[in-house]
Amino acid sequence: QVQLMESGGGSVEPGGSLSLSCTASGSNITPVIMGWYRQAPGNGRELVARITTGGNRDYADSVKGRFTISRDNARNTMDLQMNSLKPEDTAVYSCYVVVFHDLEPREYRGQGTQVTISS
């Protein structure tokens, strides 16, 4: 089993910054992928950013140039720095990881943390 602990989030005015953190814990886990989804009311889930163990990063087009994802493989932690935030970034952000169990990939997601961009 894998447990995910998210922190960060909150409320900020447009143009502001927030950061999110996620820590994965469990027995002998090495998340091959760590990332963030988000979901706004009435919308589907959107992949915001993800990072592999080797440091390869992918971002949603809507956040490129504004968000930066990073991770510490030794501690199984991941951070998402969000700058130049816009009202449309308002959503519940959930951490996720992909871990292999007996050669099978399995995805785990956190509970989510609210990010609100409003003046």
CSV table of N, CA and C in Angstrom, one decimal:
chain,number,residue,atom,x,y,z
A,1,GLN,N,0.8,-1.2,0.0
A,1,GLN,CA,0.0,0.0,0.0
A,1,GLN,C,0.9,1.2,0.0
A,2,VAL,N,0.3,2.3,-0.6
A,2,VAL,CA,1.0,3.6,-0.6
A,2,VAL,C,0.1,4.6,0.0
A,3,GLN,N,0.7,5.4,0.8
A,3,GLN,CA,0.0,6.6,1.4
A,3,GLN,C,0.6,7.9,0.8
A,4,LEU,N,-0.3,8.8,0.5
A,4,LEU,CA,0.1,10.1,0.0
A,4,LEU,C,-0.3,11.2,1.0
A,5,MET,N,0.6,12.0,1.3
A,5,MET,CA,0.3,13.2,2.2
A,5,MET,C,0.5,14.5,1.4
A,6,GLU,N,-0.5,15.2,1.2
A,6,GLU,CA,-0.4,16.5,0.5
A,6,GLU,C,-0.4,17.7,1.5
A,7,SER,N,0.3,18.7,1.1
A,7,SER,CA,0.2,19.9,1.8
A,7,SER,C,0.3,21.1,0.9
A,8,GLY,N,0.0,22.3,1.4
A,8,GLY,CA,0.0,23.5,0.6
A,8,GLY,C,-1.4,23.8,0.1
A,9,GLY,N,-1.5,24.6,-0.9
A,9,GLY,CA,-2.8,25.1,-1.4
A,9,GLY,C,-3.2,26.3,-0.6
A,10,GLY,N,-4.5,26.6,-0.8
A,10,GLY,CA,-5.1,27.7,-0.1
A,10,GLY,C,-5.7,28.7,-1.1
A,11,SER,N,-5.7,30.0,-0.7
A,11,SER,CA,-6.3,31.0,-1.5
A,11,SER,C,-5.3,32.1,-1.8
A,12,VAL,N,-5.3,32.6,-3.0
A,12,VAL,CA,-4.5,33.7,-3.3
A,12,VAL,C,-5.1,34.6,-4.5
A,13,GLU,N,-4.7,35.8,-4.6
A,13,GLU,CA,-5.2,36.7,-5.7
A,13,GLU,C,-4.6,36.3,-7.0
A,14,PRO,N,-5.3,36.7,-8.1
A,14,PRO,CA,-4.7,36.4,-9.4
A,14,PRO,C,-3.3,37.1,-9.5
A,15,GLY,N,-2.4,36.3,-10.1
A,15,GLY,CA,-1.0,36.8,-10.3
A,15,GLY,C,-0.1,36.3,-9.1
A,16,GLY,N,-0.7,35.7,-8.1
A,16,GLY,CA,0.0,35.3,-7.0
A,16,GLY,C,0.6,33.9,-7.2
A,17,SER,N,1.3,33.4,-6.1
A,17,SER,CA,1.9,32.1,-6.2
A,17,SER,C,1.5,31.2,-5.0
A,18,LEU,N,1.5,29.9,-5.3
A,18,LEU,CA,1.3,28.9,-4.2
A,18,LEU,C,2.2,27.7,-4.5
A,19,SER,N,2.4,27.0,-3.5
A,19,SER,CA,3.2,25.7,-3.7
A,19,SER,C,2.5,24.6,-3.1
A,20,LEU,N,2.5,23.4,-3.7
A,20,LEU,CA,2.0,22.2,-3.2
A,20,LEU,C,3.1,21.2,-3.0
A,21,SER,N,2.9,20.3,-2.0
A,21,SER,CA,3.9,19.3,-1.7
A,21,SER,C,3.2,18.0,-1.5
A,22,CYS,N,3.9,16.9,-1.9
A,22,CYS,CA,3.3,15.6,-1.7
A,22,CYS,C,4.4,14.6,-1.3
A,23,THR,N,4.1,13.8,-0.3
A,23,THR,CA,5.0,12.8,0.2
A,23,THR,C,4.4,11.4,0.1
A,24,ALA,N,5.1,10.5,-0.6
A,24,ALA,CA,4.6,9.2,-0.7
A,24,ALA,C,5.3,8.3,0.3
A,25,SER,N,4.6,7.5,1.0
A,25,SER,CA,5.2,6.5,1.9
A,25,SER,C,4.6,5.1,1.8
A,26,GLY,N,5.4,4.1,2.1
A,26,GLY,CA,5.0,2.8,2.0
A,26,GLY,C,6.2,1.9,2.0
A,27,SER,N,6.0,0.6,2.0
A,27,SER,CA,7.1,-0.3,2.1
A,27,SER,C,7.8,-0.5,0.8
A,28,ASN,N,9.1,-0.1,0.7
A,28,ASN,CA,10.0,-0.3,-0.4
A,28,ASN,C,9.3,0.2,-1.7
A,29,ILE,N,8.8,1.4,-1.7
A,29,ILE,CA,8.2,1.9,-2.9
A,29,ILE,C,9.2,2.9,-3.6
A,30,THR,N,9.1,2.9,-4.9
A,30,THR,CA,9.9,3.8,-5.7
A,30,THR,C,8.9,4.3,-6.8
A,31,PRO,N,8.2,5.4,-6.6
A,31,PRO,CA,7.3,5.9,-7.6
A,31,PRO,C,8.0,6.2,-8.9
A,32,VAL,N,7.6,5.5,-10.0
A,32,VAL,CA,8.2,5.8,-11.2
A,32,VAL,C,7.7,7.1,-11.8
A,33,ILE,N,6.5,7.5,-11.5
A,33,ILE,CA,5.9,8.7,-11.9
A,33,ILE,C,5.3,9.4,-10.6
A,34,MET,N,5.5,10.7,-10.5
A,34,MET,CA,4.7,11.5,-9.5
A,34,MET,C,4.1,12.6,-10.2
A,35,GLY,N,2.9,13.0,-9.9
A,35,GLY,CA,2.3,14.1,-10.6
A,35,GLY,C,1.1,14.7,-9.8
A,36,TRP,N,0.5,15.6,-10.5
A,36,TRP,CA,-0.7,16.3,-10.0
A,36,TRP,C,-1.8,16.3,-11.0
A,37,TYR,N,-3.0,16.0,-10.5
A,37,TYR,CA,-4.2,16.2,-11.3
A,37,TYR,C,-4.9,17.4,-10.6
A,38,ARG,N,-5.9,17.9,-11.4
A,38,ARG,CA,-6.8,18.9,-10.8
A,38,ARG,C,-8.2,18.7,-11.4
A,39,GLN,N,-9.1,19.1,-10.6
A,39,GLN,CA,-10.5,19.1,-11.0
A,39,GLN,C,-11.3,20.2,-10.5
A,40,ALA,N,-11.8,21.0,-11.4
A,40,ALA,CA,-12.7,22.1,-11.0
A,40,ALA,C,-14.1,21.7,-11.0
A,41,PRO,N,-15.0,22.4,-10.3
A,41,PRO,CA,-16.4,22.0,-10.3
A,41,PRO,C,-17.0,22.0,-11.7
A,42,GLY,N,-17.6,20.9,-12.1
A,42,GLY,CA,-18.3,20.8,-13.4
A,42,GLY,C,-17.3,20.4,-14.5
A,43,ASN,N,-16.0,20.2,-14.2
A,43,ASN,CA,-15.1,19.8,-15.2
A,43,ASN,C,-14.5,18.5,-14.9
A,44,GLY,N,-13.9,17.9,-15.9
A,44,GLY,CA,-13.3,16.6,-15.7
A,44,GLY,C,-11.9,16.7,-15.1
A,45,ARG,N,-11.3,15.6,-14.7
A,45,ARG,CA,-10.0,15.6,-14.2
A,45,ARG,C,-8.9,16.0,-15.2
A,46,GLU,N,-8.0,16.8,-14.9
A,46,GLU,CA,-7.0,17.3,-15.8
A,46,GLU,C,-5.6,17.0,-15.2
A,47,LEU,N,-4.8,16.4,-16.1
A,47,LEU,CA,-3.4,16.2,-15.6
A,47,LEU,C,-2.7,17.5,-15.7
A,48,VAL,N,-2.1,18.0,-14.6
A,48,VAL,CA,-1.4,19.3,-14.5
A,48,VAL,C,0.0,19.1,-14.9
A,49,ALA,N,0.7,18.2,-14.2
A,49,ALA,CA,2.1,18.0,-14.4
A,49,ALA,C,2.5,16.7,-13.8
A,50,ARG,N,3.6,16.1,-14.4
A,50,ARG,CA,4.1,14.9,-13.9
A,50,ARG,C,5.6,14.9,-14.1
A,51,ILE,N,6.3,14.0,-13.3
A,51,ILE,CA,7.7,13.9,-13.4
A,51,ILE,C,8.1,12.5,-13.1
A,52,THR,N,9.1,12.0,-13.9
A,52,THR,CA,9.5,10.6,-13.7
A,52,THR,C,10.7,10.6,-12.7
A,53,THR,N,11.1,9.4,-12.4
A,53,THR,CA,12.2,9.2,-11.5
A,53,THR,C,13.5,9.8,-12.1
A,54,GLY,N,13.6,9.8,-13.5
A,54,GLY,CA,14.7,10.3,-14.1
A,54,GLY,C,14.7,11.8,-14.4
A,55,GLY,N,13.6,12.4,-13.9
A,55,GLY,CA,13.5,13.9,-14.0
A,55,GLY,C,12.8,14.4,-15.3
A,56,ASN,N,12.2,13.5,-16.1
A,56,ASN,CA,11.5,14.0,-17.3
A,56,ASN,C,10.2,14.6,-16.8
A,57,ARG,N,9.8,15.7,-17.4
A,57,ARG,CA,8.6,16.5,-16.9
A,57,ARG,C,7.7,16.7,-18.1
A,58,ASP,N,6.4,16.6,-17.8
A,58,ASP,CA,5.3,17.0,-18.7
A,58,ASP,C,4.4,17.9,-18.0
A,59,TYR,N,3.9,18.9,-18.8
A,59,TYR,CA,3.0,19.9,-18.2
A,59,TYR,C,1.8,20.0,-19.1
A,60,ALA,N,0.6,20.3,-18.6
A,60,ALA,CA,-0.5,20.7,-19.4
A,60,ALA,C,-0.2,22.0,-20.0
A,61,ASP,N,-0.7,22.2,-21.3
A,61,ASP,CA,-0.4,23.4,-22.0
A,61,ASP,C,-0.8,24.7,-21.2
A,62,SER,N,-1.9,24.5,-20.5
A,62,SER,CA,-2.5,25.7,-19.7
A,62,SER,C,-1.6,26.2,-18.6
A,63,VAL,N,-0.6,25.3,-18.2
A,63,VAL,CA,0.3,25.8,-17.1
A,63,VAL,C,1.7,25.9,-17.4
A,64,LYS,N,2.1,25.6,-18.7
A,64,LYS,CA,3.5,25.7,-19.1
A,64,LYS,C,4.0,27.1,-18.9
A,65,GLY,N,5.2,27.2,-18.4
A,65,GLY,CA,5.8,28.5,-18.1
A,65,GLY,C,5.4,29.1,-16.8
A,66,ARG,N,4.4,28.6,-16.2
A,66,ARG,CA,3.9,29.1,-14.9
A,66,ARG,C,4.1,28.2,-13.7
A,67,PHE,N,4.0,26.9,-14.0
A,67,PHE,CA,4.1,25.9,-12.9
A,67,PHE,C,5.4,25.1,-13.1
A,68,THR,N,6.0,24.7,-12.0
A,68,THR,CA,7.3,23.9,-12.1
A,68,THR,C,7.1,22.7,-11.1
A,69,ILE,N,7.4,21.5,-11.6
A,69,ILE,CA,7.3,20.3,-10.8
A,69,ILE,C,8.7,19.9,-10.5
A,70,SER,N,8.9,19.4,-9.3
A,70,SER,CA,10.2,18.8,-8.9
A,70,SER,C,10.0,17.7,-7.9
A,71,ARG,N,11.0,16.9,-7.8
A,71,ARG,CA,10.9,15.8,-6.8
A,71,ARG,C,12.2,15.4,-6.2
A,72,ASP,N,12.1,14.8,-5.0
A,72,ASP,CA,13.3,14.3,-4.3
A,72,ASP,C,13.2,12.8,-4.3
A,73,ASN,N,13.9,12.1,-5.1
A,73,ASN,CA,13.7,10.6,-5.1
A,73,ASN,C,14.1,9.9,-3.8
A,74,ALA,N,15.1,10.5,-3.1
A,74,ALA,CA,15.5,9.8,-1.9
A,74,ALA,C,14.4,9.9,-0.8
A,75,ARG,N,13.6,11.0,-0.8
A,75,ARG,CA,12.6,11.1,0.2
A,75,ARG,C,11.2,10.9,-0.4
A,76,ASN,N,11.1,10.5,-1.6
A,76,ASN,CA,9.7,10.3,-2.3
A,76,ASN,C,8.8,11.5,-2.0
A,77,THR,N,9.4,12.7,-2.2
A,77,THR,CA,8.6,13.9,-2.1
A,77,THR,C,8.5,14.6,-3.5
A,78,MET,N,7.5,15.4,-3.7
A,78,MET,CA,7.3,16.1,-4.9
A,78,MET,C,6.7,17.5,-4.6
A,79,ASP,N,7.2,18.5,-5.3
A,79,ASP,CA,6.7,19.8,-5.1
A,79,ASP,C,6.1,20.4,-6.4
A,80,LEU,N,5.1,21.2,-6.3
A,80,LEU,CA,4.6,21.9,-7.5
A,80,LEU,C,4.6,23.4,-7.1
A,81,GLN,N,5.4,24.2,-7.8
A,81,GLN,CA,5.5,25.6,-7.6
A,81,GLN,C,4.6,26.2,-8.7
A,82,MET,N,3.6,27.0,-8.2
A,82,MET,CA,2.6,27.6,-9.1
A,82,MET,C,2.7,29.1,-9.1
A,83,ASN,N,3.1,29.7,-10.2
A,83,ASN,CA,3.3,31.2,-10.3
A,83,ASN,C,2.3,31.7,-11.2
A,84,SER,N,2.1,33.0,-11.2
A,84,SER,CA,1.2,33.8,-12.1
A,84,SER,C,-0.1,33.1,-12.2
A,85,LEU,N,-0.7,32.8,-11.0
A,85,LEU,CA,-1.9,32.0,-10.9
A,85,LEU,C,-3.1,32.9,-11.5
A,86,LYS,N,-4.0,32.1,-12.1
A,86,LYS,CA,-5.2,32.7,-12.7
A,86,LYS,C,-6.5,32.1,-12.1
A,87,PRO,N,-7.6,32.8,-12.2
A,87,PRO,CA,-8.8,32.3,-11.7
A,87,PRO,C,-9.1,30.9,-12.2
A,88,GLU,N,-8.8,30.6,-13.5
A,88,GLU,CA,-9.1,29.3,-14.0
A,88,GLU,C,-8.2,28.2,-13.5
A,89,ASP,N,-7.2,28.5,-12.7
A,89,ASP,CA,-6.4,27.5,-12.0
A,89,ASP,C,-7.2,27.0,-10.7
A,90,THR,N,-8.3,27.6,-10.4
A,90,THR,CA,-9.0,27.2,-9.2
A,90,THR,C,-9.5,25.8,-9.4
A,91,ALA,N,-9.2,24.9,-8.4
A,91,ALA,CA,-9.6,23.5,-8.5
A,91,ALA,C,-9.1,22.8,-7.3
A,92,VAL,N,-9.5,21.5,-7.2
A,92,VAL,CA,-8.9,20.6,-6.2
A,92,VAL,C,-7.8,19.9,-6.8
A,93,TYR,N,-6.6,20.1,-6.2
A,93,TYR,CA,-5.4,19.5,-6.8
A,93,TYR,C,-5.1,18.2,-6.0
A,94,SER,N,-4.9,17.1,-6.7
A,94,SER,CA,-4.6,15.8,-6.1
A,94,SER,C,-3.2,15.3,-6.6
A,95,CYS,N,-2.5,14.9,-5.6
A,95,CYS,CA,-1.2,14.2,-5.9
A,95,CYS,C,-1.5,12.8,-6.4
A,96,TYR,N,-0.6,12.3,-7.3
A,96,TYR,CA,-0.7,10.9,-7.7
A,96,TYR,C,0.7,10.3,-7.9
A,97,VAL,N,0.8,9.0,-7.7
A,97,VAL,CA,2.0,8.3,-8.0
A,97,VAL,C,1.7,7.0,-8.7
A,98,VAL,N,2.7,6.6,-9.5
A,98,VAL,CA,2.6,5.3,-10.1
A,98,VAL,C,3.7,4.4,-9.6
A,99,VAL,N,3.3,3.3,-9.1
A,99,VAL,CA,4.3,2.4,-8.4
A,99,VAL,C,4.1,1.0,-9.0
A,100,PHE,N,5.2,0.3,-9.2
A,100,PHE,CA,5.1,-1.1,-9.7
A,100,PHE,C,5.0,-2.1,-8.6
A,101,HIS,N,4.0,-3.0,-8.7
A,101,HIS,CA,3.8,-4.1,-7.7
A,101,HIS,C,3.9,-5.4,-8.6
A,102,ASP,N,4.9,-6.2,-8.3
A,102,ASP,CA,5.0,-7.4,-9.1
A,102,ASP,C,4.9,-7.1,-10.6
A,103,LEU,N,5.7,-6.2,-11.0
A,103,LEU,CA,5.8,-5.8,-12.5
A,103,LEU,C,4.5,-5.1,-13.0
A,104,GLU,N,3.5,-4.9,-12.2
A,104,GLU,CA,2.3,-4.3,-12.7
A,104,GLU,C,2.2,-2.8,-12.2
A,105,PRO,N,2.0,-1.9,-13.0
A,105,PRO,CA,1.9,-0.5,-12.6
A,105,PRO,C,0.6,-0.2,-11.9
A,106,ARG,N,0.6,0.5,-10.8
A,106,ARG,CA,-0.6,0.8,-10.1
A,106,ARG,C,-0.5,2.3,-9.7
A,107,GLU,N,-1.7,3.0,-9.8
A,107,GLU,CA,-1.7,4.4,-9.5
A,107,GLU,C,-2.4,4.6,-8.2
A,108,TYR,N,-1.9,5.5,-7.4
A,108,TYR,CA,-2.5,5.9,-6.2
A,108,TYR,C,-2.7,7.4,-6.2
A,109,ARG,N,-3.8,7.9,-5.6
A,109,ARG,CA,-4.1,9.3,-5.6
A,109,ARG,C,-4.3,9.8,-4.2
A,110,GLY,N,-4.0,11.0,-3.9
A,110,GLY,CA,-4.2,11.6,-2.6
A,110,GLY,C,-5.6,12.2,-2.5
A,111,GLN,N,-5.9,12.7,-1.3
A,111,GLN,CA,-7.3,13.2,-1.1
A,111,GLN,C,-7.6,14.5,-1.8
A,112,GLY,N,-6.6,15.2,-2.1
A,112,GLY,CA,-6.8,16.5,-2.7
A,112,GLY,C,-6.7,17.7,-1.8
A,113,THR,N,-6.3,18.8,-2.4
A,113,THR,CA,-6.2,20.1,-1.6
A,113,THR,C,-6.8,21.2,-2.5
A,114,GLN,N,-7.5,22.1,-1.8
A,114,GLN,CA,-8.2,23.1,-2.6
A,114,GLN,C,-7.2,24.3,-2.9
A,115,VAL,N,-7.2,24.7,-4.1
A,115,VAL,CA,-6.5,25.9,-4.6
A,115,VAL,C,-7.6,26.9,-5.2
A,116,THR,N,-7.6,28.1,-4.6
A,116,THR,CA,-8.6,29.1,-5.0
A,116,THR,C,-7.9,30.3,-5.4
A,117,ILE,N,-8.2,30.8,-6.6
A,117,ILE,CA,-7.6,32.0,-7.1
A,117,ILE,C,-8.7,33.0,-7.3
A,118,SER,N,-8.7,34.1,-6.5
A,118,SER,CA,-9.8,35.0,-6.5
A,118,SER,C,-9.4,36.3,-5.9
A,119,SER,N,-10.0,37.4,-6.5
A,119,SER,CA,-9.7,38.7,-6.0
A,119,SER,C,-10.8,39.1,-5.0
